[in-house]
PDB file of C-alpha atoms in Angstrom:
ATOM      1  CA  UNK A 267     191.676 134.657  78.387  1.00 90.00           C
ATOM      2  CA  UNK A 268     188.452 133.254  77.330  1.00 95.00           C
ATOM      3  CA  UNK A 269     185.257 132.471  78.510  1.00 98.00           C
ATOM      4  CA  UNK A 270     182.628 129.693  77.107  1.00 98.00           C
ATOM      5  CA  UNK A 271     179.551 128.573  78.174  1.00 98.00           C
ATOM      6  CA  UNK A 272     179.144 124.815  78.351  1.00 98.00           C
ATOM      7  CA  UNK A 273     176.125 122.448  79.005  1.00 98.00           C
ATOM      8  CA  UNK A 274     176.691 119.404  80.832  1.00 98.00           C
ATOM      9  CA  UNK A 275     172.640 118.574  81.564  1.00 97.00           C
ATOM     10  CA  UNK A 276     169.749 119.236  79.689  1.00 97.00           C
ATOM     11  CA  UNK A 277     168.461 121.864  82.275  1.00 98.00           C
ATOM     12  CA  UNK A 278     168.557 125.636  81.990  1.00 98.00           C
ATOM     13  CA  UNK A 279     171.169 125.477  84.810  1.00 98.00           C
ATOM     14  CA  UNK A 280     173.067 122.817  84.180  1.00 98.00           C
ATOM     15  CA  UNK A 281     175.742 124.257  81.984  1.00 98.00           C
ATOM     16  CA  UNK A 282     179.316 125.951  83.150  1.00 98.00           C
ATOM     17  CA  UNK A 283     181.492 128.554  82.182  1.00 98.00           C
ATOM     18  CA  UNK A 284     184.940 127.654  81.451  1.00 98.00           C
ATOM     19  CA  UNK A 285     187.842 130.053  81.399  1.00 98.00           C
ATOM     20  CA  UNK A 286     190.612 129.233  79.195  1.00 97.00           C
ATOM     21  CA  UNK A 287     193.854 130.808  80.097  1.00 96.00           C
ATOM     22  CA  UNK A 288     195.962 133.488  77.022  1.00 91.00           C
ATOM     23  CA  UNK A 289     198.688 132.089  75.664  1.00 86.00           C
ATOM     24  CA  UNK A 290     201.107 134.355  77.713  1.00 85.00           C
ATOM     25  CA  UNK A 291     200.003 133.417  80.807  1.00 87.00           C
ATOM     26  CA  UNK A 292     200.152 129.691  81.032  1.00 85.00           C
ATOM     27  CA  UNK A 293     203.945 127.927  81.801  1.00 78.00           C
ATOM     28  CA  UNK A 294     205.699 125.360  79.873  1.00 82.00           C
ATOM     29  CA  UNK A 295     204.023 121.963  81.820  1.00 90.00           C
ATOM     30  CA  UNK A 296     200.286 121.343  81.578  1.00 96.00           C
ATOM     31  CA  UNK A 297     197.601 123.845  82.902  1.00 97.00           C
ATOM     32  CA  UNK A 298     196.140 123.045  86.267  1.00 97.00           C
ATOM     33  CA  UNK A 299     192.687 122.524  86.275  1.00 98.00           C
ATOM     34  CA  UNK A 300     190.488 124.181  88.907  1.00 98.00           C
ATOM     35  CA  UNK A 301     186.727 123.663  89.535  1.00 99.00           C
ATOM     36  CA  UNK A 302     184.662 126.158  91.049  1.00 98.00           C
ATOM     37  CA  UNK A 303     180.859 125.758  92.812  1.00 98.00           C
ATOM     38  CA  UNK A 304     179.358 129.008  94.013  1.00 98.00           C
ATOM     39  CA  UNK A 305     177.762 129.164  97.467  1.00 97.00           C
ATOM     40  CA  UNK A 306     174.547 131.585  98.071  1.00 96.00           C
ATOM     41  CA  UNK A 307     171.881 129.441 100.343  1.00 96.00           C
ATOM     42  CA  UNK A 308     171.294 127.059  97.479  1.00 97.00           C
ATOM     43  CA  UNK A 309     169.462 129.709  96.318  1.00 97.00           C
ATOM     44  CA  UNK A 310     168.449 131.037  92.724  1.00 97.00           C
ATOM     45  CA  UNK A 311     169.362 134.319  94.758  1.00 96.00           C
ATOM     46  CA  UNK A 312     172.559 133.212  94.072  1.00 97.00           C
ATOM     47  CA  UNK A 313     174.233 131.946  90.507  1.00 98.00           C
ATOM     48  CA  UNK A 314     178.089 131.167  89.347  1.00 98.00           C
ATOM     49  CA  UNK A 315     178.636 134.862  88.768  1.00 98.00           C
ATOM     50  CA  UNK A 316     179.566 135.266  92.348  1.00 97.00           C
ATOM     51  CA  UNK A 317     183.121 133.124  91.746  1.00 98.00           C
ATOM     52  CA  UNK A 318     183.714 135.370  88.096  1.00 98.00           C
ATOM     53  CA  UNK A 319     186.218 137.327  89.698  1.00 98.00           C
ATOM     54  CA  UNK A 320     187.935 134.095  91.272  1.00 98.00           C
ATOM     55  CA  UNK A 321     187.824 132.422  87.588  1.00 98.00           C
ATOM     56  CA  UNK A 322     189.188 135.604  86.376  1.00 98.00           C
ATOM     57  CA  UNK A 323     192.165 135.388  88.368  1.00 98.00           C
ATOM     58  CA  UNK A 324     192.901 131.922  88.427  1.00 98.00           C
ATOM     59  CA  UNK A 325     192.604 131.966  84.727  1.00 98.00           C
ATOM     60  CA  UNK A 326     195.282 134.838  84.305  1.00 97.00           C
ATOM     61  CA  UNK A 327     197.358 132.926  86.902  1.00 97.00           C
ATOM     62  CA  UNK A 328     197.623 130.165  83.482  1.00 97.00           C
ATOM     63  CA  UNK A 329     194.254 128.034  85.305  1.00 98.00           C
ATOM     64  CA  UNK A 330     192.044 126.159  83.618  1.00 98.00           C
ATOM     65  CA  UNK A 331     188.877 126.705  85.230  1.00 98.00           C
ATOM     66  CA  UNK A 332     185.814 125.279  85.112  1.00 98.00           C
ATOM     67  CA  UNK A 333     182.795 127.431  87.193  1.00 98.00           C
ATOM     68  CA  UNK A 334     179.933 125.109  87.587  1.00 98.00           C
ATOM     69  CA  UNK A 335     176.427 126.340  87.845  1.00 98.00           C
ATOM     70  CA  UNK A 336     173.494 123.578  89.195  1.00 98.00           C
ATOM     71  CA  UNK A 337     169.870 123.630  90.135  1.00 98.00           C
ATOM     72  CA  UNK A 338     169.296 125.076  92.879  1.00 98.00           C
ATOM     73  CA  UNK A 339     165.949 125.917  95.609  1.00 98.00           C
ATOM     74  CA  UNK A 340     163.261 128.299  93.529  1.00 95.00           C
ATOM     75  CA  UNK A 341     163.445 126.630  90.187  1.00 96.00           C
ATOM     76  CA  UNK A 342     162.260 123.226  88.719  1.00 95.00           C
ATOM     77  CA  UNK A 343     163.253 120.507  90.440  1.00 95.00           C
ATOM     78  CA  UNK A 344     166.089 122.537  92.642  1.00 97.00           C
ATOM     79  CA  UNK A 345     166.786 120.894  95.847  1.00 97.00           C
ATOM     80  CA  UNK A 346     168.054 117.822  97.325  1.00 97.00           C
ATOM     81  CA  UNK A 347     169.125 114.966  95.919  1.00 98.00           C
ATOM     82  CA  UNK A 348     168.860 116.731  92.603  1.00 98.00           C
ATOM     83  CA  UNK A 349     170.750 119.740  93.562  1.00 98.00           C
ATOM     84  CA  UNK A 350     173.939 117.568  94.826  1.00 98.00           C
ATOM     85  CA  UNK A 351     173.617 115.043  91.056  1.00 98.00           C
ATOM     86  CA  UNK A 352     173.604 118.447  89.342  1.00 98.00           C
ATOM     87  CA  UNK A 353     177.203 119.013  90.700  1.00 98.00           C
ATOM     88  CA  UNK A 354     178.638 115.440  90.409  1.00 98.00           C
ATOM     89  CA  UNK A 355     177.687 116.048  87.000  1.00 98.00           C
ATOM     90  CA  UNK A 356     179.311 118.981  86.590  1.00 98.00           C
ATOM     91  CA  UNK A 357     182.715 117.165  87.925  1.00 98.00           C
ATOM     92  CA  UNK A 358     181.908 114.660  85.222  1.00 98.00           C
ATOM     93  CA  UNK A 359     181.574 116.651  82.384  1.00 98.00           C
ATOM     94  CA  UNK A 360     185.293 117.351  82.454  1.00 98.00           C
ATOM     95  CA  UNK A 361     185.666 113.644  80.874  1.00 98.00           C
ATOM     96  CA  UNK A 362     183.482 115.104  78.228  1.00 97.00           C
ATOM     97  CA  UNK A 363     182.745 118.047  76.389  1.00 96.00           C
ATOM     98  CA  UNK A 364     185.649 120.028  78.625  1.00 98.00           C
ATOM     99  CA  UNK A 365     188.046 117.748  77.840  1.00 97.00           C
ATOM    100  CA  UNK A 366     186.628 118.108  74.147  1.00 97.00           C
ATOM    101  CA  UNK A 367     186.973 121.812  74.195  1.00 97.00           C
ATOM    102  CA  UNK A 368     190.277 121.655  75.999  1.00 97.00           C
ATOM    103  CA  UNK A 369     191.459 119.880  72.366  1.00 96.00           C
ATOM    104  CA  UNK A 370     189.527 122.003  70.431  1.00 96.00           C
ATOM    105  CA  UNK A 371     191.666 125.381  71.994  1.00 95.00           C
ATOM    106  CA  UNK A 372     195.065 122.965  72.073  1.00 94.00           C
ATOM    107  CA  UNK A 373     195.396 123.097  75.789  1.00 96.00           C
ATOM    108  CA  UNK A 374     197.053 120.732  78.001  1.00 96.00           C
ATOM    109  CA  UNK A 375     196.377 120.282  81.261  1.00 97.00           C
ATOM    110  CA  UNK A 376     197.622 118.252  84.625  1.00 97.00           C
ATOM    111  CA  UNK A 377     194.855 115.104  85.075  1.00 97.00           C
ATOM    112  CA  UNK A 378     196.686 113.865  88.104  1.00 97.00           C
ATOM    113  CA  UNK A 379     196.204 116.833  89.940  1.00 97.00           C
ATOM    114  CA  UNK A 380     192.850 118.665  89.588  1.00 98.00           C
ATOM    115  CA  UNK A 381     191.073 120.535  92.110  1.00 98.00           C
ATOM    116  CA  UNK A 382     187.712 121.112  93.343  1.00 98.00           C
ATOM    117  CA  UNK A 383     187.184 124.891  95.138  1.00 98.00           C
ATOM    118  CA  UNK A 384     183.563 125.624  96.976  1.00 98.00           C
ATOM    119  CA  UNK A 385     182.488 128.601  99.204  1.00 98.00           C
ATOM    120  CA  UNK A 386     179.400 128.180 101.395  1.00 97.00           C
ATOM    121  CA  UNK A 387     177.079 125.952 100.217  1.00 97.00           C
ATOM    122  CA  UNK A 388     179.015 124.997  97.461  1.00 98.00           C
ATOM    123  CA  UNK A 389     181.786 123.897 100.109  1.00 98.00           C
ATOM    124  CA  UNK A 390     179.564 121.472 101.034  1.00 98.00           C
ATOM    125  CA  UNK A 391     178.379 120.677  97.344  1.00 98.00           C
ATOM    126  CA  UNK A 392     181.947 120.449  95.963  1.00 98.00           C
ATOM    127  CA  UNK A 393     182.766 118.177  99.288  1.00 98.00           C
ATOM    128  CA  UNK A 394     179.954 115.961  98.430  1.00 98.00           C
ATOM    129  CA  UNK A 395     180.027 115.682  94.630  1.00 98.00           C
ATOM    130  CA  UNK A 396     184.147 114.751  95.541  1.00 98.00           C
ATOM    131  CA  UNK A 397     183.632 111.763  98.288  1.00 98.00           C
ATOM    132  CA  UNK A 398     180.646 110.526  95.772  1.00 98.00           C
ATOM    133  CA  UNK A 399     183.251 110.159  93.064  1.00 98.00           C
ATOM    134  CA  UNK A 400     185.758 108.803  95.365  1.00 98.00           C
ATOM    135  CA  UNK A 401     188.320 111.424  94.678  1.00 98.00           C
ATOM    136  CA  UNK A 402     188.203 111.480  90.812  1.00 98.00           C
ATOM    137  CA  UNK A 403     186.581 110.958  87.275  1.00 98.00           C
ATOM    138  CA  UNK A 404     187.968 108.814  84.535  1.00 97.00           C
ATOM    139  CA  UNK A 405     190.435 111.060  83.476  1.00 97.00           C
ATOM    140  CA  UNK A 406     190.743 113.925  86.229  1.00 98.00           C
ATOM    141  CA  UNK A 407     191.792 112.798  89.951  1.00 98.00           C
ATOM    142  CA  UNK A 408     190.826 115.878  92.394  1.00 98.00           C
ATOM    143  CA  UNK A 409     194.216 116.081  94.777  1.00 98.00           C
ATOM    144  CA  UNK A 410     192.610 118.854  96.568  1.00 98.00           C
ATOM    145  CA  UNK A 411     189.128 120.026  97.302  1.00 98.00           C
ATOM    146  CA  UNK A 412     189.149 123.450  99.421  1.00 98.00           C
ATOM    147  CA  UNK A 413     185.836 123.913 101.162  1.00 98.00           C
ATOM    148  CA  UNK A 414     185.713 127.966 102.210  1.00 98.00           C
ATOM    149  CA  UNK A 415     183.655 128.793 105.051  1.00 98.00           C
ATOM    150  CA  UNK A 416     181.238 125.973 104.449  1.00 97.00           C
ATOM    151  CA  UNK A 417     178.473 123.758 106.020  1.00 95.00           C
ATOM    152  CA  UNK A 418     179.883 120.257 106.166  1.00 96.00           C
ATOM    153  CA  UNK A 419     177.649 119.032 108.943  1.00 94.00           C
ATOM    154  CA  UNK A 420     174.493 118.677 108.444  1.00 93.00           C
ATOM    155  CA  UNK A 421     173.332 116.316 111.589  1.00 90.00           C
ATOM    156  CA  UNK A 422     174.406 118.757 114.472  1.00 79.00           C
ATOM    157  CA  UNK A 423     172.351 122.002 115.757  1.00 71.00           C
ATOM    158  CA  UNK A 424     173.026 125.032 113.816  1.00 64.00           C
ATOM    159  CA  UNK A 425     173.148 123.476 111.195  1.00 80.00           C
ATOM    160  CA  UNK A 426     169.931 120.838 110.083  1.00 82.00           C
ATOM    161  CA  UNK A 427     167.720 123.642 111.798  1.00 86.00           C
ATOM    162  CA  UNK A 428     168.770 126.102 109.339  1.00 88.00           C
ATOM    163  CA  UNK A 429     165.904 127.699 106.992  1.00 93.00           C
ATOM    164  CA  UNK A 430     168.161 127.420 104.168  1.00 95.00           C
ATOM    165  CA  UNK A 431     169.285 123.903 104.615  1.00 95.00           C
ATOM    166  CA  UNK A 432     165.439 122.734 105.803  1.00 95.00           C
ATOM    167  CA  UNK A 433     164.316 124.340 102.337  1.00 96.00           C
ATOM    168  CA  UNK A 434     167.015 122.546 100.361  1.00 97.00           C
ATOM    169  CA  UNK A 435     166.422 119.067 101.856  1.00 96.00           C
ATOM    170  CA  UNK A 436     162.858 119.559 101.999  1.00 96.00           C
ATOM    171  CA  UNK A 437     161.700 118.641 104.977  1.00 95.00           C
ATOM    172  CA  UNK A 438     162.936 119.098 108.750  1.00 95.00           C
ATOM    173  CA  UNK A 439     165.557 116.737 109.909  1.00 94.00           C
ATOM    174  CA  UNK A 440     163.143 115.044 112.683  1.00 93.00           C
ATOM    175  CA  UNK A 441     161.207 113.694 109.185  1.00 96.00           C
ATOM    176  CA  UNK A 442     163.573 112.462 107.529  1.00 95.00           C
ATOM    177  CA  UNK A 443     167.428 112.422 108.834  1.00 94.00           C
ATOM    178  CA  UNK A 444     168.808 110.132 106.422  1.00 95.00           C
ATOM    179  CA  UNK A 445     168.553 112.689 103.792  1.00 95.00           C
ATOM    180  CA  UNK A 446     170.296 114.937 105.846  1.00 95.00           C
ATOM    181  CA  UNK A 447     173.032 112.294 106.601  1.00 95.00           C
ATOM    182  CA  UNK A 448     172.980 110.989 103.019  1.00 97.00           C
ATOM    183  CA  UNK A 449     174.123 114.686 101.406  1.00 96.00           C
ATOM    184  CA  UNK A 450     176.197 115.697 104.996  1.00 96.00           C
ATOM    185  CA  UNK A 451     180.325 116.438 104.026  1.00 96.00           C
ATOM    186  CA  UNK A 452     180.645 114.818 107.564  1.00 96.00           C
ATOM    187  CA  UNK A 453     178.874 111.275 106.687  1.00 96.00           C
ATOM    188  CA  UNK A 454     180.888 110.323 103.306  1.00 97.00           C
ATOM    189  CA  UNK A 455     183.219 107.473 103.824  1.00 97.00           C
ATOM    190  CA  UNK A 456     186.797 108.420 103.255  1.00 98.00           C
ATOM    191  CA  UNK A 457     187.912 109.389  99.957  1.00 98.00           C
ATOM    192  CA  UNK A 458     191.343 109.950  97.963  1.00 95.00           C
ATOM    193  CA  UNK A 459     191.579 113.612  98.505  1.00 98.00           C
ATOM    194  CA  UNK A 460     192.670 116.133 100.672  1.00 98.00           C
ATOM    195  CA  UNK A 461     189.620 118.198 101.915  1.00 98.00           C
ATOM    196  CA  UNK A 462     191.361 121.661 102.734  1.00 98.00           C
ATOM    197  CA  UNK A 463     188.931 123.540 105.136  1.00 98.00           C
ATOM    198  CA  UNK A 464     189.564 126.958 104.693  1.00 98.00           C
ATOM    199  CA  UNK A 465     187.708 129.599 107.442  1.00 98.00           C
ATOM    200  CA  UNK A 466     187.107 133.059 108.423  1.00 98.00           C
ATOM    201  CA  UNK A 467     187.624 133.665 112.085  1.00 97.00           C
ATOM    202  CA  UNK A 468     185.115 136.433 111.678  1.00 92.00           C
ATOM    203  CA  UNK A 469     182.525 134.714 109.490  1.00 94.00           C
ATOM    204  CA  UNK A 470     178.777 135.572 111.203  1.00 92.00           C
ATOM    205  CA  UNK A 471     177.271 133.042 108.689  1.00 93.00           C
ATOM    206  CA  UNK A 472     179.169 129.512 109.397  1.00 93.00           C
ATOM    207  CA  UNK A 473     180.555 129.501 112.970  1.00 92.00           C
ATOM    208  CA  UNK A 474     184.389 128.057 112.475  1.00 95.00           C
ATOM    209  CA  UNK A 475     183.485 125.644 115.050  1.00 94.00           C
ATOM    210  CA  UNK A 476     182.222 123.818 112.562  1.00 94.00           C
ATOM    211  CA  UNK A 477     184.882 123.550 110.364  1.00 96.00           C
ATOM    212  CA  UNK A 478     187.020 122.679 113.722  1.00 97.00           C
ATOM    213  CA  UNK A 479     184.881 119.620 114.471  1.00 95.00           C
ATOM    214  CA  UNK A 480     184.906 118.581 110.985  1.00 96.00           C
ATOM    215  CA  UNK A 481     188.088 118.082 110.294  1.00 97.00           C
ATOM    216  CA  UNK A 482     189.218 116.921 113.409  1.00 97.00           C
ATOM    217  CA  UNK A 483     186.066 114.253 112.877  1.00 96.00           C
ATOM    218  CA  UNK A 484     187.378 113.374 109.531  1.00 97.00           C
ATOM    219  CA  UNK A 485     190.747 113.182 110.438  1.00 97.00           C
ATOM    220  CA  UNK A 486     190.002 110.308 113.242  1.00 97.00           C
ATOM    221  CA  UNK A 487     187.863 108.295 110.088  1.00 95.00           C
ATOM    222  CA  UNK A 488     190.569 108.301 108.213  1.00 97.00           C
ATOM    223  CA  UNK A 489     189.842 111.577 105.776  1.00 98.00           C
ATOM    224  CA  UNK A 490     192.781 113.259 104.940  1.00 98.00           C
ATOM    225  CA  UNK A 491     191.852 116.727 106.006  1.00 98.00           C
ATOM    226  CA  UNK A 492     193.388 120.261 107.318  1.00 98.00           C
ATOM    227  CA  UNK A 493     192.160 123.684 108.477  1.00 98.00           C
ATOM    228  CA  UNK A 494     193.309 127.057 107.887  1.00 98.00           C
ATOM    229  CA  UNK A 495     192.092 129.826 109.504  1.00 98.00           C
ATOM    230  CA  UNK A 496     192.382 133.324 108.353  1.00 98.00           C
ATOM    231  CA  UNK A 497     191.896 136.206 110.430  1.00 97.00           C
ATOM    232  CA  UNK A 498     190.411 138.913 110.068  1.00 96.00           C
ATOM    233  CA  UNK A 499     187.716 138.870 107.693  1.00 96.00           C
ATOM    234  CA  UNK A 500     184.264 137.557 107.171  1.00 95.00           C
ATOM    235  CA  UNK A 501     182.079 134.944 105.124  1.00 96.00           C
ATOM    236  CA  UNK A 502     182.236 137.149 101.661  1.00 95.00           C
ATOM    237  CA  UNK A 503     185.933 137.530 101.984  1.00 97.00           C
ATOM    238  CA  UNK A 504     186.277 134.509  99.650  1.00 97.00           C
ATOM    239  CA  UNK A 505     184.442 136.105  96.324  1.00 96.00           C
ATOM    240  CA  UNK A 506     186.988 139.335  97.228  1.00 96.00           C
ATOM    241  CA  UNK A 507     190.176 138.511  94.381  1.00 96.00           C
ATOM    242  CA  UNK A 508     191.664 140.893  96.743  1.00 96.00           C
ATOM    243  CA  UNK A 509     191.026 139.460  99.937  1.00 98.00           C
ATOM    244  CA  UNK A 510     193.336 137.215 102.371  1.00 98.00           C
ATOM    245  CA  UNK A 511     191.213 134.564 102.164  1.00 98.00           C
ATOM    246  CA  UNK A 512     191.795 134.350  98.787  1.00 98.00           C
ATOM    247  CA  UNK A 513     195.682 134.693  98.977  1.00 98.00           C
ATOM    248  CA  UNK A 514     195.223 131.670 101.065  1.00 98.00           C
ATOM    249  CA  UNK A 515     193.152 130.063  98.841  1.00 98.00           C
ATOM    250  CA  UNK A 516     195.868 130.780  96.145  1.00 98.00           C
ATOM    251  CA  UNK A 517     198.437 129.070  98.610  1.00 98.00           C
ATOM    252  CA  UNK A 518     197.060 125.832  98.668  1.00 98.00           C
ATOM    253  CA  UNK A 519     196.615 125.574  95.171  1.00 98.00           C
ATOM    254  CA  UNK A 520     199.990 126.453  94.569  1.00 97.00           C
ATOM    255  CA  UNK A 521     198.490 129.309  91.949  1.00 95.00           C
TER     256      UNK A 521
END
């Protein structure tokens, strides 16, 4: 396995690390490709290092795996709507100097069925950046984008009134709400993905009512969406390799 760091802006943060899996470990038919955004507040408290241990293990699985970092609240010009480009950029790069590196190490890997994975905050980023790309980039179509534990609403209580969402939009909601709707999961028109809502029925950080109303929201719009809840464990369980919210992560990648 092996790691390189990648720019795709021209930002200190705007780069990636992509994990390239050993020869032993990848199968006969092309690689999938999976995309990782971190959560952490959309915070510089927070970088991509959280999801290493995912990347790790997707990429000794035979993954291709692309872990995104972005600007984020604390640095120069962090926030929204630059935070949420950042990330559609990211998804974009893989047209460009992934797929160029891909080439470079002689790797092949499955276009038609790419997929975006976000915990947190970056369930909501990596549910975003998808629905703004309608589902896909030039060469990469995202079947599957797995939101763990996230914030996809950001229009209902609990949510807009947040510190950390009021310091990443800016400004309260009462000021300016079509921000809020503009970079909301729950406000993007219906896109060619399935958004797989993965959630901790213990999680003290995102209530799973949350992820409840979203997807049965999106489902009535016309989103193909579905939940799964795991039991048990809280809102870190998803950066835990170990955890069974990452076995069920695993699952619905088919990894």
């Amino acid at each position: 396995m092996r790691r390189i760091k990648i720019p795709y802006g021209d930002a200190p943060s705007t780069y990636g690390h992509l994990y390239l899996p050993s020869e032993t470990s990848r199968g006969d038919g092309p690689a999938p490709l999976v995309v990782l955004v971190h959560g952490g507040y959309w915070s510089t408290e927070y970088s991509l290092v959280v999801y290493t241990g995912l990347a790790r293990l997707l990429a000794q699985r035979g993954a291709v795996v692309w872990n995104v970092e972005y600007r984020r609240v604390g640095e120069d010009a962090g926030g929204w709507p630059t935070t949420g480009r950042d990330v559609v950029d990211a998804l974009s790069a893989l047209d460009g100097s992934v797929t160029d590196q891909l080439a470079t190490a002689d790797i092949t890997v499955d276009h038609a069925h790419a997929a975006v994975v976000g915990h947190s905050a970056g369930g909501q980023l990596a549910v975003y950046a998808a629905a703004r790309l309608r589902g896909a980039t030039r060469r990469f179509t995202f079947g599957t984008v797995i939101a763990q534990s996230p914030v996809l609403d950001f229009t209902e209580t609990g949510a807009f009134d947040r510190p950390s969402v009021v310091e990443l939009m800016g400004a309260p909601f009462a000021q300016i709400p079509d921000r809020y709707r503009e970079a909301s999961p729950s406000e993007q028109a219906p896109f060619d993905s399935t958004v797989a809502v993965i959630h901790t029925v213990g999680d003290q950080s995102v209530p799973i009512e949350m992820s409840r109303r979203y997807v049965a929201d999106a489902t009535v719009r016309g989103q193909s969406a579905v939940l799964y809840e795991v039991p048990g464990e809280g809102h870190d369980a998803f950066v835990d390799p170990k955890s069974a919210a990452t076995r069920q992560t695993l699952r619905v990648l088919g990894i």
